[in-house]
Amino acid sequence: MSASITLPGFAAPVHEAQATFRAVLDAMARPGKVHRAGETLTPPAPLDRATAAVLLTLADNETPLWLDAAASAARDWLAFHCGGAIIDSMEQAAFAVALSLPDLAAMPAGSHEAPEASATLILQVAGLGHGPRYRLSGPGLREPGLLAATGLPAGFVRAWSANQSLYPRGVDIILCADTVLTALPRSVSVEEA
């Protein structure tokens, strides 16, 4: 058993989980808008507080969770606090946590009959609100929006375009950095600004 298990989860579980859930819902409804989450948490490295808050809110023993190798040090903490359905195969994940962009095509994209069977990627980035800018368009945006994010790879727009072309299938992404998050639902188009 690792020492990270002793790090606490939410101090006020009901209130903080509800606030995080609301932040994720609003982020999905308003792509690119930045929300606060996890400010009271002290998760094990390498998880940032927003990533930990999203996982404590959404993951449980019935949602298969995949961690990339860079996030494996948090495995015991997540298994303890989320009830543990941590799996080794990204292809079977309901949620995936990554510190760098994995192959979106390898993740469950759902089907035309059941698009909700797709995965949600929780991607930890270096920063939100500054850095390279991306223009967003699609549902939830009356006018094109802007997303500024530090830490997305050079091929992100191309990878996202391939994912978005699968709509209504495809992967949704929650971007997390320190105590903030935003979301990119699969219906949104992303291009460099």
Coordinates of N, CA and C in Angstrom, one line a residue:
M1 N 0.8 -1.2 0.0 CA 0.0 0.0 0.0 C 0.9 1.2 0.0
S2 N 0.5 2.2 -0.9 CA 1.4 3.4 -0.9 C 0.9 4.4 0.1
A3 N 1.9 5.3 0.4 CA 1.6 6.4 1.3 C 0.6 7.4 0.8
S4 N 0.4 7.4 -0.5 CA -0.6 8.4 -1.1 C -2.0 8.1 -0.7
I5 N -2.3 6.9 -0.3 CA -3.7 6.6 0.2 C -4.1 7.5 1.4
T6 N -3.1 7.8 2.2 CA -3.4 8.6 3.4 C -3.7 10.1 3.0
L7 N -3.5 10.5 1.8 CA -3.9 11.8 1.4 C -5.4 11.9 1.3
P8 N -6.0 12.9 2.0 CA -7.5 12.9 2.0 C -8.1 13.2 0.6
G9 N -9.4 12.9 0.5 CA -10.2 13.3 -0.7 C -10.8 14.7 -0.3
F10 N -12.1 14.8 -0.8 CA -12.8 16.0 -0.5 C -13.0 16.2 1.0
A11 N -12.9 17.4 1.5 CA -13.1 17.7 3.0 C -14.7 17.7 3.2
A12 N -15.4 18.2 2.3 CA -16.9 18.2 2.4 C -17.4 17.5 1.1
P13 N -17.4 16.1 1.1 CA -17.6 15.4 -0.1 C -18.9 15.7 -0.9
V14 N -20.0 15.9 -0.2 CA -21.3 16.2 -0.9 C -21.2 17.5 -1.6
H15 N -20.8 18.5 -0.9 CA -20.8 19.9 -1.4 C -19.8 20.0 -2.5
E16 N -18.6 19.5 -2.3 CA -17.5 19.6 -3.3 C -17.8 18.8 -4.6
A17 N -18.3 17.6 -4.4 CA -18.7 16.8 -5.5 C -19.8 17.5 -6.4
Q18 N -20.8 18.1 -5.7 CA -21.8 18.8 -6.4 C -21.3 20.0 -7.1
A19 N -20.4 20.7 -6.5 CA -19.8 21.9 -7.2 C -19.0 21.5 -8.4
T20 N -18.2 20.4 -8.2 CA -17.4 19.9 -9.4 C -18.3 19.4 -10.5
F21 N -19.3 18.7 -10.1 CA -20.2 18.2 -11.2 C -20.9 19.3 -11.9
R22 N -21.3 20.4 -11.2 CA -21.9 21.6 -11.9 C -20.8 22.2 -12.8
A23 N -19.6 22.3 -12.3 CA -18.5 22.9 -13.2 C -18.3 22.1 -14.5
V24 N -18.3 20.8 -14.3 CA -18.1 19.9 -15.5 C -19.3 20.1 -16.5
L25 N -20.5 20.0 -15.9 CA -21.7 20.2 -16.8 C -21.7 21.5 -17.5
D26 N -21.3 22.6 -16.8 CA -21.3 23.9 -17.4 C -20.2 24.0 -18.5
A27 N -19.1 23.4 -18.2 CA -17.9 23.4 -19.1 C -18.3 22.6 -20.4
M28 N -19.1 21.5 -20.3 CA -19.5 20.8 -21.5 C -20.6 21.6 -22.2
A29 N -21.4 22.4 -21.5 CA -22.4 23.2 -22.2 C -21.9 24.4 -22.8
R30 N -20.8 24.9 -22.3 CA -20.1 26.2 -22.8 C -18.6 25.9 -23.0
P31 N -18.4 25.2 -24.1 CA -17.0 24.8 -24.4 C -16.0 25.9 -24.4
G32 N -14.9 25.7 -23.7 CA -13.8 26.6 -23.6 C -13.9 27.5 -22.4
K33 N -15.1 27.6 -21.8 CA -15.2 28.4 -20.6 C -14.5 27.8 -19.4
V34 N -13.7 28.5 -18.7 CA -12.9 28.0 -17.6 C -13.6 28.0 -16.3
H35 N -13.6 26.9 -15.5 CA -14.2 26.8 -14.2 C -13.2 26.4 -13.1
R36 N -13.5 26.7 -11.9 CA -12.6 26.3 -10.8 C -13.1 25.0 -10.2
A37 N -12.1 24.2 -9.8 CA -12.5 22.9 -9.1 C -11.3 22.4 -8.3
G38 N -11.6 21.7 -7.2 CA -10.6 21.0 -6.4 C -9.7 21.9 -5.6
E39 N -10.1 23.1 -5.3 CA -9.2 24.0 -4.6 C -8.8 23.5 -3.2
T40 N -9.5 22.7 -2.6 CA -9.2 22.2 -1.2 C -8.4 20.9 -1.2
L41 N -8.3 20.3 -2.4 CA -7.6 19.0 -2.5 C -6.1 19.0 -2.4
T42 N -5.5 17.9 -1.9 CA -4.1 17.7 -2.0 C -3.9 16.3 -2.5
P43 N -4.0 16.1 -3.8 CA -3.9 14.8 -4.4 C -2.4 14.4 -4.6
P44 N -2.2 13.1 -4.8 CA -0.8 12.7 -5.0 C -0.3 13.1 -6.3
A45 N 1.0 13.4 -6.4 CA 1.6 13.7 -7.7 C 1.4 12.5 -8.6
P46 N 1.2 12.7 -9.8 CA 1.3 13.9 -10.6 C -0.1 14.5 -10.8
L47 N -1.1 14.1 -10.2 CA -2.5 14.7 -10.4 C -2.5 16.1 -9.9
D48 N -3.1 17.0 -10.7 CA -3.4 18.3 -10.2 C -4.8 18.3 -9.5
R49 N -5.1 19.4 -8.8 CA -6.3 19.4 -8.0 C -7.6 19.3 -8.8
A50 N -7.7 19.9 -10.0 CA -8.9 19.8 -10.8 C -9.1 18.4 -11.3
T51 N -8.0 17.8 -11.8 CA -8.1 16.4 -12.2 C -8.6 15.5 -11.1
A52 N -8.1 15.6 -9.9 CA -8.5 14.8 -8.8 C -10.0 15.1 -8.5
A53 N -10.4 16.3 -8.5 CA -11.8 16.7 -8.2 C -12.7 16.0 -9.2
V54 N -12.4 16.1 -10.5 CA -13.2 15.5 -11.5 C -13.3 14.0 -11.3
L55 N -12.2 13.3 -11.0 CA -12.2 11.9 -10.8 C -13.0 11.5 -9.5
L56 N -12.9 12.3 -8.4 CA -13.6 12.0 -7.2 C -15.1 12.2 -7.4
T57 N -15.5 13.0 -8.4 CA -16.9 13.3 -8.7 C -17.5 12.3 -9.6
L58 N -16.7 11.9 -10.7 CA -17.3 11.1 -11.7 C -17.0 9.6 -11.7
A59 N -15.8 9.2 -11.2 CA -15.4 7.8 -11.2 C -15.9 7.1 -10.0
D60 N -16.3 5.9 -10.2 CA -16.7 5.0 -9.1 C -16.4 3.5 -9.5
N61 N -16.9 2.6 -8.7 CA -16.5 1.2 -9.0 C -17.2 0.6 -10.2
E62 N -18.2 1.4 -10.8 CA -18.8 0.9 -12.0 C -18.4 1.6 -13.3
T63 N -17.4 2.5 -13.2 CA -16.9 3.2 -14.4 C -15.4 2.9 -14.6
P64 N -15.1 2.0 -15.5 CA -13.7 1.6 -15.8 C -12.8 2.9 -16.1
L65 N -11.8 3.0 -15.3 CA -10.9 4.1 -15.4 C -9.5 3.6 -15.8
W66 N -9.0 4.3 -16.9 CA -7.6 4.0 -17.4 C -6.7 5.1 -17.0
L67 N -5.5 4.8 -16.6 CA -4.5 5.8 -16.3 C -3.3 5.6 -17.2
D68 N -2.8 6.7 -17.8 CA -1.6 6.5 -18.6 C -0.4 6.3 -17.6
A69 N 0.7 5.8 -18.1 CA 1.8 5.4 -17.3 C 2.3 6.6 -16.4
A70 N 2.3 7.8 -16.9 CA 2.7 8.9 -16.2 C 1.9 9.3 -15.0
A71 N 0.6 8.8 -14.9 CA -0.3 9.0 -13.8 C -0.4 7.9 -12.9
S72 N 0.4 6.8 -13.1 CA 0.3 5.6 -12.3 C 0.6 5.7 -10.8
A73 N 1.4 6.7 -10.5 CA 1.7 6.9 -9.0 C 0.4 7.3 -8.2
A74 N -0.6 7.7 -8.9 CA -1.9 8.0 -8.2 C -2.9 6.9 -8.2
R75 N -2.5 5.7 -8.7 CA -3.4 4.6 -8.8 C -4.0 4.2 -7.5
D76 N -3.2 4.0 -6.4 CA -3.7 3.5 -5.1 C -4.7 4.6 -4.5
W77 N -4.3 5.9 -4.6 CA -5.2 6.9 -4.1 C -6.6 6.9 -4.8
L78 N -6.5 6.8 -6.1 CA -7.8 6.7 -6.9 C -8.6 5.5 -6.6
A79 N -7.9 4.4 -6.5 CA -8.6 3.1 -6.2 C -9.3 3.2 -4.8
F80 N -8.6 3.8 -3.9 CA -9.2 4.0 -2.5 C -10.3 5.0 -2.5
H81 N -10.1 6.1 -3.1 CA -11.1 7.2 -3.0 C -12.3 7.1 -3.9
C82 N -12.1 6.4 -5.1 CA -13.1 6.3 -6.1 C -13.8 4.9 -6.1
G83 N -13.3 4.0 -5.3 CA -13.9 2.7 -5.3 C -13.3 1.7 -6.2
G84 N -12.3 2.1 -6.9 CA -11.4 1.4 -7.8 C -11.8 0.7 -9.0
A85 N -12.3 0.9 -10.1 CA -12.3 0.1 -11.3 C -11.3 0.5 -12.2
I86 N -10.0 0.5 -11.8 CA -8.9 0.9 -12.6 C -8.5 -0.3 -13.5
I87 N -8.4 0.0 -14.8 CA -8.2 -1.0 -15.8 C -6.9 -0.8 -16.5
D88 N -6.3 -1.8 -17.2 CA -5.1 -1.6 -17.9 C -5.3 -1.3 -19.4
S89 N -6.5 -1.5 -19.9 CA -6.7 -1.3 -21.4 C -7.6 0.0 -21.6
M90 N -6.9 0.9 -22.3 CA -7.6 2.2 -22.7 C -8.9 1.9 -23.5
E91 N -8.8 0.8 -24.3 CA -9.9 0.5 -25.2 C -11.2 0.1 -24.5
Q92 N -11.2 -0.1 -23.2 CA -12.4 -0.5 -22.5 C -12.8 0.6 -21.4
A93 N -12.1 1.8 -21.5 CA -12.3 2.8 -20.5 C -13.6 3.6 -20.7
A94 N -14.2 3.9 -19.6 CA -15.3 4.9 -19.6 C -14.7 6.3 -19.4
F95 N -13.6 6.3 -18.5 CA -12.8 7.5 -18.3 C -11.4 7.2 -18.4
A96 N -10.6 8.1 -19.0 CA -9.2 7.9 -19.1 C -8.5 9.2 -18.6
V97 N -7.4 9.0 -17.9 CA -6.6 10.1 -17.4 C -5.2 10.1 -18.1
A98 N -4.9 11.2 -18.6 CA -3.6 11.3 -19.3 C -2.9 12.6 -19.1
L99 N -1.6 12.6 -19.0 CA -0.8 13.8 -18.9 C -0.2 14.2 -20.2
S100 N -0.4 13.4 -21.2 CA -0.2 13.9 -22.6 C -1.2 13.2 -23.5
L101 N -1.5 13.8 -24.6 CA -2.6 13.3 -25.5 C -2.4 11.9 -26.0
P102 N -3.2 11.0 -25.6 CA -3.1 9.6 -26.1 C -3.8 9.6 -27.5
D103 N -3.8 8.4 -28.1 CA -4.4 8.2 -29.4 C -5.9 8.2 -29.2
L104 N -6.6 9.2 -29.6 CA -8.1 9.3 -29.4 C -8.8 8.2 -30.2
A105 N -8.2 7.7 -31.3 CA -8.8 6.7 -32.1 C -8.8 5.3 -31.4
A106 N -7.9 5.2 -30.3 CA -7.9 3.9 -29.6 C -8.8 3.9 -28.4
M107 N -9.5 5.0 -28.2 CA -10.5 5.0 -27.1 C -11.9 4.7 -27.6
P108 N -12.7 4.2 -26.7 CA -14.1 3.9 -27.1 C -14.8 5.1 -27.6
A109 N -15.4 5.0 -28.8 CA -16.1 6.2 -29.4 C -17.6 6.0 -29.4
G110 N -18.1 4.9 -28.8 CA -19.5 4.7 -28.8 C -20.0 4.1 -30.2
S111 N -21.2 4.1 -30.4 CA -21.8 3.6 -31.6 C -22.9 4.6 -32.0
H112 N -23.4 4.5 -33.3 CA -24.5 5.4 -33.7 C -25.7 5.1 -32.8
E113 N -25.9 3.9 -32.4 CA -27.1 3.5 -31.6 C -26.9 3.9 -30.1
A114 N -25.6 3.9 -29.7 CA -25.3 4.3 -28.3 C -24.1 5.1 -28.2
P115 N -24.2 6.4 -28.6 CA -23.0 7.3 -28.6 C -22.5 7.6 -27.2
E116 N -23.4 7.4 -26.2 CA -23.1 7.6 -24.8 C -22.1 6.6 -24.3
A117 N -21.9 5.5 -25.0 CA -20.9 4.5 -24.6 C -19.5 4.9 -24.9
S118 N -19.2 6.1 -25.3 CA -17.9 6.6 -25.6 C -17.2 6.9 -24.3
A119 N -15.9 7.1 -24.4 CA -15.0 7.5 -23.2 C -14.9 9.0 -23.1
T120 N -14.6 9.4 -21.9 CA -14.3 10.8 -21.6 C -12.8 10.8 -21.2
L121 N -12.0 11.6 -21.9 CA -10.6 11.8 -21.5 C -10.4 13.0 -20.6
I122 N -9.8 12.8 -19.5 CA -9.4 13.9 -18.6 C -8.0 14.1 -18.8
L123 N -7.7 15.2 -19.6 CA -6.3 15.5 -20.0 C -5.8 16.6 -19.2
Q124 N -4.7 16.3 -18.5 CA -4.0 17.3 -17.7 C -3.1 18.1 -18.5
V125 N -3.2 19.4 -18.5 CA -2.3 20.3 -19.3 C -1.6 21.3 -18.4
A126 N -0.6 22.0 -18.9 CA 0.2 22.9 -18.1 C -0.6 24.1 -17.7
G127 N -1.5 24.6 -18.5 CA -2.2 25.8 -18.1 C -3.4 26.1 -19.0
L128 N -4.4 26.7 -18.4 CA -5.6 27.1 -19.1 C -5.8 28.6 -19.0
G129 N -6.2 29.3 -20.0 CA -6.4 30.8 -19.9 C -5.2 31.5 -20.5
H130 N -4.1 30.8 -20.8 CA -2.9 31.5 -21.4 C -2.3 30.4 -22.3
G131 N -1.4 30.9 -23.2 CA -0.7 30.0 -24.1 C -1.4 30.0 -25.5
P132 N -1.0 29.0 -26.3 CA -1.6 29.0 -27.7 C -3.1 29.0 -27.6
R133 N -3.7 29.7 -28.7 CA -5.1 29.9 -28.7 C -5.8 29.1 -29.8
Y134 N -7.0 28.6 -29.5 CA -7.7 27.8 -30.4 C -9.1 28.4 -30.6
R135 N -9.7 28.4 -31.8 CA -11.0 28.9 -32.1 C -12.0 27.7 -32.0
L136 N -13.0 27.9 -31.2 CA -14.0 26.8 -31.0 C -15.3 27.3 -31.7
S137 N -16.0 26.3 -32.3 CA -17.3 26.6 -32.9 C -18.2 25.3 -32.8
G138 N -19.5 25.5 -32.7 CA -20.4 24.4 -32.6 C -21.4 24.6 -31.5
P139 N -22.1 23.6 -31.2 CA -23.2 23.6 -30.2 C -22.6 24.2 -28.8
G140 N -23.5 25.1 -28.2 CA -23.1 25.7 -27.0 C -22.4 27.1 -27.2
L141 N -22.1 27.4 -28.4 CA -21.4 28.6 -28.7 C -22.2 29.4 -29.7
R142 N -22.7 30.6 -29.3 CA -23.5 31.4 -30.3 C -22.5 32.0 -31.3
E143 N -21.4 32.4 -30.8 CA -20.3 32.9 -31.7 C -19.1 32.0 -31.5
P144 N -18.1 32.0 -32.4 CA -16.9 31.2 -32.1 C -16.3 31.7 -30.8
G145 N -15.8 30.7 -30.0 CA -15.2 31.0 -28.8 C -13.7 30.8 -28.9
L146 N -13.0 31.2 -27.9 CA -11.5 31.0 -27.8 C -11.2 30.1 -26.6
L147 N -10.2 29.3 -26.8 CA -9.6 28.5 -25.8 C -8.1 28.8 -25.8
A148 N -7.6 29.1 -24.7 CA -6.1 29.3 -24.6 C -5.6 28.2 -23.6
A149 N -4.7 27.4 -24.1 CA -4.2 26.2 -23.3 C -2.7 26.0 -23.6
T150 N -2.0 25.8 -22.5 CA -0.6 25.5 -22.6 C -0.4 24.0 -22.4
G151 N 0.3 23.3 -23.3 CA 0.6 21.9 -23.1 C -0.1 21.0 -24.0
L152 N -0.9 21.5 -25.0 CA -1.5 20.6 -26.0 C -0.5 20.4 -27.1
P153 N -0.4 19.2 -27.6 CA 0.7 18.9 -28.6 C 0.4 19.6 -29.9
A154 N 1.4 19.7 -30.7 CA 1.3 20.3 -32.0 C 0.3 19.7 -32.9
G155 N 0.0 18.4 -32.8 CA -0.9 17.7 -33.7 C -2.3 17.7 -33.1
F156 N -2.6 18.5 -32.0 CA -3.9 18.4 -31.3 C -5.1 18.7 -32.3
V157 N -5.0 19.8 -33.1 CA -6.1 20.2 -33.9 C -6.4 19.1 -34.9
R158 N -5.4 18.4 -35.5 CA -5.6 17.3 -36.4 C -6.3 16.1 -35.7
A159 N -5.8 15.8 -34.5 CA -6.3 14.6 -33.8 C -7.8 14.9 -33.4
W160 N -8.0 16.2 -33.0 CA -9.4 16.5 -32.6 C -10.3 16.5 -33.8
S161 N -9.9 17.0 -34.9 CA -10.7 17.0 -36.1 C -11.1 15.6 -36.5
A162 N -10.2 14.7 -36.4 CA -10.6 13.3 -36.7 C -11.6 12.7 -35.7
N163 N -11.4 13.1 -34.5 CA -12.4 12.7 -33.4 C -13.8 13.3 -33.7
Q164 N -13.8 14.6 -33.9 CA -15.0 15.4 -34.1 C -15.8 14.9 -35.4
S165 N -15.1 14.4 -36.4 CA -15.7 13.9 -37.6 C -16.6 12.7 -37.4
L166 N -16.4 12.0 -36.2 CA -17.1 10.8 -35.9 C -18.5 11.1 -35.3
Y167 N -18.8 12.4 -35.0 CA -20.0 12.8 -34.3 C -21.2 12.2 -35.0
P168 N -22.2 11.6 -34.2 CA -22.4 11.7 -32.8 C -21.5 10.8 -31.9
R169 N -20.7 10.0 -32.6 CA -19.7 9.2 -31.8 C -18.5 10.1 -31.5
G170 N -17.6 9.5 -30.7 CA -16.4 10.3 -30.4 C -16.1 10.4 -29.0
V171 N -14.9 10.9 -28.7 CA -14.5 11.1 -27.3 C -14.7 12.6 -26.9
D172 N -15.1 12.8 -25.6 CA -15.2 14.1 -25.1 C -13.9 14.3 -24.2
I173 N -13.5 15.6 -24.1 CA -12.3 15.8 -23.3 C -12.6 16.9 -22.2
I174 N -12.1 16.6 -21.0 CA -12.1 17.6 -20.0 C -10.6 18.0 -19.8
L175 N -10.3 19.2 -20.0 CA -8.9 19.7 -19.8 C -8.8 20.3 -18.4
C176 N -7.8 19.8 -17.7 CA -7.6 20.3 -16.3 C -6.2 20.9 -16.2
A177 N -6.0 21.9 -15.4 CA -4.7 22.5 -15.1 C -4.8 23.1 -13.7
D178 N -4.1 22.6 -12.7 CA -4.1 23.1 -11.4 C -5.5 23.1 -10.8
T179 N -6.1 24.2 -10.6 CA -7.5 24.3 -10.0 C -8.5 24.7 -11.0
V180 N -8.3 24.6 -12.3 CA -9.3 25.0 -13.3 C -9.5 23.9 -14.3
L181 N -10.7 23.9 -14.9 CA -11.0 23.0 -16.0 C -11.8 23.6 -17.0
T182 N -11.9 23.0 -18.2 CA -12.8 23.4 -19.3 C -13.0 22.1 -20.0
A183 N -13.9 22.1 -21.0 CA -14.3 20.9 -21.7 C -14.4 21.1 -23.2
L184 N -14.2 20.1 -23.9 CA -14.4 20.0 -25.4 C -15.3 18.8 -25.7
P185 N -16.6 19.0 -25.8 CA -17.4 17.9 -26.2 C -17.2 17.6 -27.7
R186 N -17.4 16.4 -28.0 CA -17.1 15.9 -29.4 C -17.8 16.6 -30.5
S187 N -18.8 17.4 -30.2 CA -19.6 18.1 -31.2 C -18.9 19.4 -31.6
V188 N -17.9 19.9 -30.9 CA -17.2 21.2 -31.1 C -16.1 21.1 -32.1
S189 N -16.0 22.0 -33.0 CA -14.9 22.1 -33.9 C -13.8 22.9 -33.3
V190 N -12.5 22.5 -33.5 CA -11.4 23.3 -33.0 C -10.4 23.6 -34.1
E191 N -10.0 24.8 -34.2 CA -8.9 25.2 -35.1 C -8.0 26.2 -34.5
E192 N -6.8 26.2 -35.0 CA -5.8 27.2 -34.4 C -6.3 28.6 -34.7
A193 N -6.1 29.5 -33.7 CA -6.6 30.9 -33.8 C -5.4 31.7 -34.3

